[in-house]
Amino acid sequence: MSSVKMKKGDEAYANTLRKALDGLGEVDVDLKEGRVIVQTESPSSEVHDKIEATGRKAVLSGFGGQSAVALINTTGSVVDRTPVQGVVRFTAISAKKPGVLVDVVVDGLEPGLHGFHIHESGDVSLGCASVGDHYNPRQSRHGSPEASRSERQAGDLGNLRADESGRAKIRIVDAELEVAEIIGRAVVITSSADDLGLGANDQSLFRIACGIIARSA
């Protein structure tokens, strides 16, 4: 399912969207809700790129397979009202071994680098302040996502880079994570760059947006 910026009664754009997605599978455009449901076996990135090629921004909020999704800054808490909105999707690479494909599209960020982590709890009763520390089942030191298992925490996903429009869009592969172990936890984005365990950047700990990781059907 994808959320697209549309106006009520925007039938002309709905037709443009249907043409853009032609050949991918069954497409249902809901103008009232600004929602597009695509039944397809094509990669999520292909669906997303075809929608955005029409000139509108889109956020994919669910994709089939062994996957999970976090809608960023939709906690419902008044504590964390910011312009940051987006989605992070986790898809298992294999049913037999660890490894997750992470797709990220987030808008409303200040241009530049922002820390990007998985935290241990999906408790957002106090906004992003109540999601606990980085997910760290091995009790490892904080580090880079490229570091060895003993030199990084499982929740260390490095940095997102936002462009001049405030959008961060990346795709990474994490060989250590498993979808089942992160459901119910939270994704967190910080105000500035993560120091990857190499410095003492307190601002890299300041949480500006978050979202609960939920199973995606």
PDB file of C-alpha atoms in Angstrom:
ATOM      1  CA  MET A   1       0.000   0.000   0.000  1.00  0.00           C
ATOM      2  CA  SER A   2       1.266   3.491  -0.833  1.00  0.00           C
ATOM      3  CA  SER A   3       0.197   6.902   0.433  1.00  0.00           C
ATOM      4  CA  VAL A   4       0.266   9.632  -2.243  1.00  0.00           C
ATOM      5  CA  LYS A   5      -0.503  13.338  -1.992  1.00  0.00           C
ATOM      6  CA  MET A   6      -3.815  13.732  -3.852  1.00  0.00           C
ATOM      7  CA  LYS A   7      -6.775  16.071  -3.719  1.00  0.00           C
ATOM      8  CA  LYS A   8     -10.358  14.902  -3.475  1.00  0.00           C
ATOM      9  CA  GLY A   9     -11.759  14.571  -6.964  1.00  0.00           C
ATOM     10  CA  ASP A  10      -8.352  14.434  -8.656  1.00  0.00           C
ATOM     11  CA  GLU A  11      -9.535  11.920 -11.251  1.00  0.00           C
ATOM     12  CA  ALA A  12      -7.061  13.087 -13.900  1.00  0.00           C
ATOM     13  CA  TYR A  13      -4.101  12.276 -11.678  1.00  0.00           C
ATOM     14  CA  ALA A  14      -5.663   8.949 -10.710  1.00  0.00           C
ATOM     15  CA  ASN A  15      -5.672   7.991 -14.394  1.00  0.00           C
ATOM     16  CA  THR A  16      -2.042   9.100 -14.726  1.00  0.00           C
ATOM     17  CA  LEU A  17      -1.179   6.929 -11.753  1.00  0.00           C
ATOM     18  CA  ARG A  18      -2.956   3.904 -13.163  1.00  0.00           C
ATOM     19  CA  LYS A  19      -1.051   4.275 -16.434  1.00  0.00           C
ATOM     20  CA  ALA A  20       2.268   4.601 -14.570  1.00  0.00           C
ATOM     21  CA  LEU A  21       1.582   1.387 -12.667  1.00  0.00           C
ATOM     22  CA  ASP A  22       0.197  -0.507 -15.650  1.00  0.00           C
ATOM     23  CA  GLY A  23       1.713  -3.963 -15.910  1.00  0.00           C
ATOM     24  CA  LEU A  24       2.640  -4.299 -12.229  1.00  0.00           C
ATOM     25  CA  GLY A  25      -0.588  -5.990 -11.189  1.00  0.00           C
ATOM     26  CA  GLU A  26      -3.947  -4.985  -9.717  1.00  0.00           C
ATOM     27  CA  VAL A  27      -4.091  -1.259  -8.855  1.00  0.00           C
ATOM     28  CA  ASP A  28      -6.780   0.406  -6.701  1.00  0.00           C
ATOM     29  CA  VAL A  29      -6.665   4.218  -6.364  1.00  0.00           C
ATOM     30  CA  ASP A  30      -8.633   5.653  -3.419  1.00  0.00           C
ATOM     31  CA  LEU A  31      -8.926   9.409  -4.043  1.00  0.00           C
ATOM     32  CA  LYS A  32     -10.751  10.119  -0.785  1.00  0.00           C
ATOM     33  CA  GLU A  33      -7.983   8.641   1.372  1.00  0.00           C
ATOM     34  CA  GLY A  34      -5.073   9.505  -0.948  1.00  0.00           C
ATOM     35  CA  ARG A  35      -4.177   5.839  -1.028  1.00  0.00           C
ATOM     36  CA  VAL A  36      -3.025   3.436  -3.710  1.00  0.00           C
ATOM     37  CA  ILE A  37      -3.130  -0.333  -3.206  1.00  0.00           C
ATOM     38  CA  VAL A  38      -0.960  -2.343  -5.585  1.00  0.00           C
ATOM     39  CA  GLN A  39      -1.172  -6.132  -5.673  1.00  0.00           C
ATOM     40  CA  THR A  40       2.144  -7.097  -7.257  1.00  0.00           C
ATOM     41  CA  GLU A  41       5.192  -9.321  -7.042  1.00  0.00           C
ATOM     42  CA  SER A  42       7.480  -6.526  -8.286  1.00  0.00           C
ATOM     43  CA  PRO A  43      10.116  -5.030  -5.934  1.00  0.00           C
ATOM     44  CA  SER A  44       8.866  -2.297  -3.607  1.00  0.00           C
ATOM     45  CA  SER A  45      11.444   0.129  -5.006  1.00  0.00           C
ATOM     46  CA  GLU A  46       9.969  -0.260  -8.503  1.00  0.00           C
ATOM     47  CA  VAL A  47       6.459   0.568  -7.259  1.00  0.00           C
ATOM     48  CA  HIS A  48       7.751   3.589  -5.359  1.00  0.00           C
ATOM     49  CA  ASP A  49       9.838   4.914  -8.263  1.00  0.00           C
ATOM     50  CA  LYS A  50       6.975   4.586 -10.769  1.00  0.00           C
ATOM     51  CA  ILE A  51       4.646   6.549  -8.491  1.00  0.00           C
ATOM     52  CA  GLU A  52       7.167   9.330  -7.858  1.00  0.00           C
ATOM     53  CA  ALA A  53       7.919   9.534 -11.604  1.00  0.00           C
ATOM     54  CA  THR A  54       4.418  11.033 -11.952  1.00  0.00           C
ATOM     55  CA  GLY A  55       5.589  14.086  -9.998  1.00  0.00           C
ATOM     56  CA  ARG A  56       4.039  13.351  -6.612  1.00  0.00           C
ATOM     57  CA  LYS A  57       5.779  12.178  -3.450  1.00  0.00           C
ATOM     58  CA  ALA A  58       4.760   8.786  -2.112  1.00  0.00           C
ATOM     59  CA  VAL A  59       5.394   6.693   0.994  1.00  0.00           C
ATOM     60  CA  LEU A  60       5.031   2.904   0.886  1.00  0.00           C
ATOM     61  CA  SER A  61       3.429   1.699   4.104  1.00  0.00           C
ATOM     62  CA  GLY A  62       3.337  -2.040   3.568  1.00  0.00           C
ATOM     63  CA  PHE A  63       4.761  -4.757   1.365  1.00  0.00           C
ATOM     64  CA  GLY A  64       4.241  -8.486   1.277  1.00  0.00           C
ATOM     65  CA  GLY A  65       6.550 -11.303   2.326  1.00  0.00           C
ATOM     66  CA  GLN A  66       8.474 -11.695   5.568  1.00  0.00           C
ATOM     67  CA  SER A  67       8.683  -8.022   6.335  1.00  0.00           C
ATOM     68  CA  ALA A  68       8.087  -5.285   8.868  1.00  0.00           C
ATOM     69  CA  VAL A  69       7.410  -1.579   8.593  1.00  0.00           C
ATOM     70  CA  ALA A  70       7.832   1.492  10.796  1.00  0.00           C
ATOM     71  CA  LEU A  71       5.845   4.640  10.071  1.00  0.00           C
ATOM     72  CA  ILE A  72       8.034   7.464  11.274  1.00  0.00           C
ATOM     73  CA  ASN A  73       6.621  10.023  13.695  1.00  0.00           C
ATOM     74  CA  THR A  74       3.107   8.594  13.755  1.00  0.00           C
ATOM     75  CA  THR A  75       3.160   7.738  17.467  1.00  0.00           C
ATOM     76  CA  GLY A  76       0.126   9.887  18.234  1.00  0.00           C
ATOM     77  CA  SER A  77       2.113  11.596  20.984  1.00  0.00           C
ATOM     78  CA  VAL A  78       2.102  15.372  21.336  1.00  0.00           C
ATOM     79  CA  VAL A  79       5.635  15.026  22.705  1.00  0.00           C
ATOM     80  CA  ASP A  80       7.185  14.491  19.281  1.00  0.00           C
ATOM     81  CA  ARG A  81       5.242  16.730  16.920  1.00  0.00           C
ATOM     82  CA  THR A  82       7.777  17.509  14.183  1.00  0.00           C
ATOM     83  CA  PRO A  83       7.579  17.832  10.395  1.00  0.00           C
ATOM     84  CA  VAL A  84       9.524  14.579   9.989  1.00  0.00           C
ATOM     85  CA  GLN A  85       7.407  11.897   8.312  1.00  0.00           C
ATOM     86  CA  GLY A  86       8.276   8.729   6.441  1.00  0.00           C
ATOM     87  CA  VAL A  87       8.525   4.983   6.385  1.00  0.00           C
ATOM     88  CA  VAL A  88      11.200   2.380   7.011  1.00  0.00           C
ATOM     89  CA  ARG A  89      10.590  -1.087   5.625  1.00  0.00           C
ATOM     90  CA  PHE A  90      12.509  -4.245   6.572  1.00  0.00           C
ATOM     91  CA  THR A  91      12.391  -7.260   4.257  1.00  0.00           C
ATOM     92  CA  ALA A  92      14.072 -10.612   4.924  1.00  0.00           C
ATOM     93  CA  ILE A  93      16.627 -11.581   2.306  1.00  0.00           C
ATOM     94  CA  SER A  94      16.355 -15.295   3.010  1.00  0.00           C
ATOM     95  CA  ALA A  95      14.067 -17.536   5.053  1.00  0.00           C
ATOM     96  CA  LYS A  96      17.041 -19.654   6.122  1.00  0.00           C
ATOM     97  CA  LYS A  97      19.609 -17.165   7.393  1.00  0.00           C
ATOM     98  CA  PRO A  98      19.854 -13.630   8.898  1.00  0.00           C
ATOM     99  CA  GLY A  99      19.922 -10.598   6.671  1.00  0.00           C
ATOM    100  CA  VAL A 100      17.474  -7.770   6.086  1.00  0.00           C
ATOM    101  CA  LEU A 101      16.973  -5.300   3.254  1.00  0.00           C
ATOM    102  CA  VAL A 102      16.185  -1.880   4.729  1.00  0.00           C
ATOM    103  CA  ASP A 103      14.317   0.653   2.560  1.00  0.00           C
ATOM    104  CA  VAL A 104      14.041   4.189   3.939  1.00  0.00           C
ATOM    105  CA  VAL A 105      12.135   7.242   2.689  1.00  0.00           C
ATOM    106  CA  VAL A 106      11.868  10.118   5.184  1.00  0.00           C
ATOM    107  CA  ASP A 107      10.880  13.747   4.558  1.00  0.00           C
ATOM    108  CA  GLY A 108      11.073  16.888   6.695  1.00  0.00           C
ATOM    109  CA  LEU A 109      14.672  16.537   7.862  1.00  0.00           C
ATOM    110  CA  GLU A 110      17.302  19.243   7.982  1.00  0.00           C
ATOM    111  CA  PRO A 111      19.763  18.719   5.106  1.00  0.00           C
ATOM    112  CA  GLY A 112      22.771  16.617   6.134  1.00  0.00           C
ATOM    113  CA  LEU A 113      23.445  13.506   8.182  1.00  0.00           C
ATOM    114  CA  HIS A 114      21.138  12.093  10.854  1.00  0.00           C
ATOM    115  CA  GLY A 115      21.700   9.076  13.090  1.00  0.00           C
ATOM    116  CA  PHE A 116      19.507   6.089  12.325  1.00  0.00           C
ATOM    117  CA  HIS A 117      18.987   3.284  14.856  1.00  0.00           C
ATOM    118  CA  ILE A 118      16.749   0.517  16.106  1.00  0.00           C
ATOM    119  CA  HIS A 119      15.868   0.888  19.785  1.00  0.00           C
ATOM    120  CA  GLU A 120      14.893  -1.880  22.181  1.00  0.00           C
ATOM    121  CA  SER A 121      11.273  -0.937  22.895  1.00  0.00           C
ATOM    122  CA  GLY A 122       8.177   0.085  20.962  1.00  0.00           C
ATOM    123  CA  ASP A 123       6.872   2.011  23.980  1.00  0.00           C
ATOM    124  CA  VAL A 124       6.080   5.522  22.715  1.00  0.00           C
ATOM    125  CA  SER A 125       3.974   6.572  25.714  1.00  0.00           C
ATOM    126  CA  LEU A 126       6.466   9.415  26.236  1.00  0.00           C
ATOM    127  CA  GLY A 127       7.228   9.843  22.576  1.00  0.00           C
ATOM    128  CA  CYS A 128      10.713   8.927  21.402  1.00  0.00           C
ATOM    129  CA  ALA A 129      12.073   9.289  24.941  1.00  0.00           C
ATOM    130  CA  SER A 130      10.524   5.997  26.096  1.00  0.00           C
ATOM    131  CA  VAL A 131      11.812   3.585  23.442  1.00  0.00           C
ATOM    132  CA  GLY A 132      14.870   2.615  25.470  1.00  0.00           C
ATOM    133  CA  ASP A 133      18.472   2.305  24.358  1.00  0.00           C
ATOM    134  CA  HIS A 134      19.838   0.935  21.094  1.00  0.00           C
ATOM    135  CA  TYR A 135      18.811  -2.649  20.433  1.00  0.00           C
ATOM    136  CA  ASN A 136      21.868  -4.535  21.678  1.00  0.00           C
ATOM    137  CA  PRO A 137      21.238  -8.240  22.405  1.00  0.00           C
ATOM    138  CA  ARG A 138      24.970  -9.075  22.272  1.00  0.00           C
ATOM    139  CA  GLN A 139      25.923  -6.282  24.695  1.00  0.00           C
ATOM    140  CA  SER A 140      28.404  -4.922  22.158  1.00  0.00           C
ATOM    141  CA  ARG A 141      29.935  -1.454  21.975  1.00  0.00           C
ATOM    142  CA  HIS A 142      28.386   1.263  19.810  1.00  0.00           C
ATOM    143  CA  GLY A 143      29.850   1.321  16.310  1.00  0.00           C
ATOM    144  CA  SER A 144      29.359   1.452  12.577  1.00  0.00           C
ATOM    145  CA  PRO A 145      26.961  -0.886  10.725  1.00  0.00           C
ATOM    146  CA  GLU A 146      29.998  -2.060   8.727  1.00  0.00           C
ATOM    147  CA  ALA A 147      31.839  -3.159  11.894  1.00  0.00           C
ATOM    148  CA  SER A 148      32.065  -6.758  13.092  1.00  0.00           C
ATOM    149  CA  ARG A 149      29.409  -8.220  15.410  1.00  0.00           C
ATOM    150  CA  SER A 150      31.561  -7.541  18.479  1.00  0.00           C
ATOM    151  CA  GLU A 151      32.251  -3.942  17.424  1.00  0.00           C
ATOM    152  CA  ARG A 152      28.673  -2.796  16.809  1.00  0.00           C
ATOM    153  CA  GLN A 153      25.253  -3.006  18.392  1.00  0.00           C
ATOM    154  CA  ALA A 154      22.556  -4.793  16.404  1.00  0.00           C
ATOM    155  CA  GLY A 155      20.565  -1.549  16.269  1.00  0.00           C
ATOM    156  CA  ASP A 156      23.425   0.509  14.813  1.00  0.00           C
ATOM    157  CA  LEU A 157      22.281   1.389  11.285  1.00  0.00           C
ATOM    158  CA  GLY A 158      24.588   4.370  10.748  1.00  0.00           C
ATOM    159  CA  ASN A 159      23.340   7.604   9.198  1.00  0.00           C
ATOM    160  CA  LEU A 160      20.723   8.904   6.798  1.00  0.00           C
ATOM    161  CA  ARG A 161      21.695  11.750   4.480  1.00  0.00           C
ATOM    162  CA  ALA A 162      18.920  14.262   3.792  1.00  0.00           C
ATOM    163  CA  ASP A 163      19.131  16.287   0.594  1.00  0.00           C
ATOM    164  CA  GLU A 164      18.350  19.993   0.214  1.00  0.00           C
ATOM    165  CA  SER A 165      14.614  19.234   0.114  1.00  0.00           C
ATOM    166  CA  GLY A 166      14.834  17.450   3.462  1.00  0.00           C
ATOM    167  CA  ARG A 167      14.369  13.969   2.002  1.00  0.00           C
ATOM    168  CA  ALA A 168      16.497  10.963   2.973  1.00  0.00           C
ATOM    169  CA  LYS A 169      16.114   7.960   0.708  1.00  0.00           C
ATOM    170  CA  ILE A 170      18.418   4.975   1.057  1.00  0.00           C
ATOM    171  CA  ARG A 171      18.497   1.214   0.695  1.00  0.00           C
ATOM    172  CA  ILE A 172      20.904  -0.836   2.786  1.00  0.00           C
ATOM    173  CA  VAL A 173      21.490  -4.490   3.552  1.00  0.00           C
ATOM    174  CA  ASP A 174      22.168  -5.518   7.141  1.00  0.00           C
ATOM    175  CA  ALA A 175      23.550  -9.037   7.371  1.00  0.00           C
ATOM    176  CA  GLU A 176      22.916  -9.416  11.123  1.00  0.00           C
ATOM    177  CA  LEU A 177      19.278  -8.449  11.639  1.00  0.00           C
ATOM    178  CA  GLU A 178      16.234 -10.711  11.414  1.00  0.00           C
ATOM    179  CA  VAL A 179      12.713  -9.425  10.842  1.00  0.00           C
ATOM    180  CA  ALA A 180      11.219 -11.481  13.680  1.00  0.00           C
ATOM    181  CA  GLU A 181      13.587 -10.066  16.302  1.00  0.00           C
ATOM    182  CA  ILE A 182      12.867  -6.384  15.569  1.00  0.00           C
ATOM    183  CA  ILE A 183       9.055  -6.435  15.447  1.00  0.00           C
ATOM    184  CA  GLY A 184       7.708  -4.462  18.400  1.00  0.00           C
ATOM    185  CA  ARG A 185      10.860  -2.370  18.714  1.00  0.00           C
ATOM    186  CA  ALA A 186      11.311   1.160  17.336  1.00  0.00           C
ATOM    187  CA  VAL A 187      13.224   3.049  14.672  1.00  0.00           C
ATOM    188  CA  VAL A 188      14.737   6.351  15.829  1.00  0.00           C
ATOM    189  CA  ILE A 189      16.222   9.262  13.867  1.00  0.00           C
ATOM    190  CA  THR A 190      18.478  11.761  15.629  1.00  0.00           C
ATOM    191  CA  SER A 191      19.063  15.468  15.096  1.00  0.00           C
ATOM    192  CA  SER A 192      22.605  15.158  13.778  1.00  0.00           C
ATOM    193  CA  ALA A 193      25.106  12.593  12.586  1.00  0.00           C
ATOM    194  CA  ASP A 194      25.871   9.450  14.538  1.00  0.00           C
ATOM    195  CA  ASP A 195      29.540   9.434  15.514  1.00  0.00           C
ATOM    196  CA  LEU A 196      29.633   5.644  14.905  1.00  0.00           C
ATOM    197  CA  GLY A 197      31.307   5.100  18.253  1.00  0.00           C
ATOM    198  CA  LEU A 198      34.352   7.197  17.334  1.00  0.00           C
ATOM    199  CA  GLY A 199      33.637  10.396  19.265  1.00  0.00           C
ATOM    200  CA  ALA A 200      31.514  12.106  21.868  1.00  0.00           C
ATOM    201  CA  ASN A 201      28.798  13.792  19.834  1.00  0.00           C
ATOM    202  CA  ASP A 202      26.017  14.345  22.353  1.00  0.00           C
ATOM    203  CA  GLN A 203      23.741  15.816  19.667  1.00  0.00           C
ATOM    204  CA  SER A 204      23.815  12.471  17.879  1.00  0.00           C
ATOM    205  CA  LEU A 205      21.756  11.158  20.815  1.00  0.00           C
ATOM    206  CA  PHE A 206      18.962  13.764  20.484  1.00  0.00           C
ATOM    207  CA  ARG A 207      15.902  11.970  19.102  1.00  0.00           C
ATOM    208  CA  ILE A 208      13.754  13.945  16.664  1.00  0.00           C
ATOM    209  CA  ALA A 209      11.488  11.238  15.217  1.00  0.00           C
ATOM    210  CA  CYS A 210      10.598   7.600  15.738  1.00  0.00           C
ATOM    211  CA  GLY A 211       8.175   4.862  14.786  1.00  0.00           C
ATOM    212  CA  ILE A 212       7.127   1.441  16.063  1.00  0.00           C
ATOM    213  CA  ILE A 213       8.246  -1.523  13.954  1.00  0.00           C
ATOM    214  CA  ALA A 214       5.178  -3.611  13.104  1.00  0.00           C
ATOM    215  CA  ARG A 215       4.656  -6.780  11.117  1.00  0.00           C
ATOM    216  CA  SER A 216       3.814  -6.011   7.499  1.00  0.00           C
ATOM    217  CA  ALA A 217       1.402  -8.193   5.534  1.00  0.00           C
TER     218      ALA A 217
END
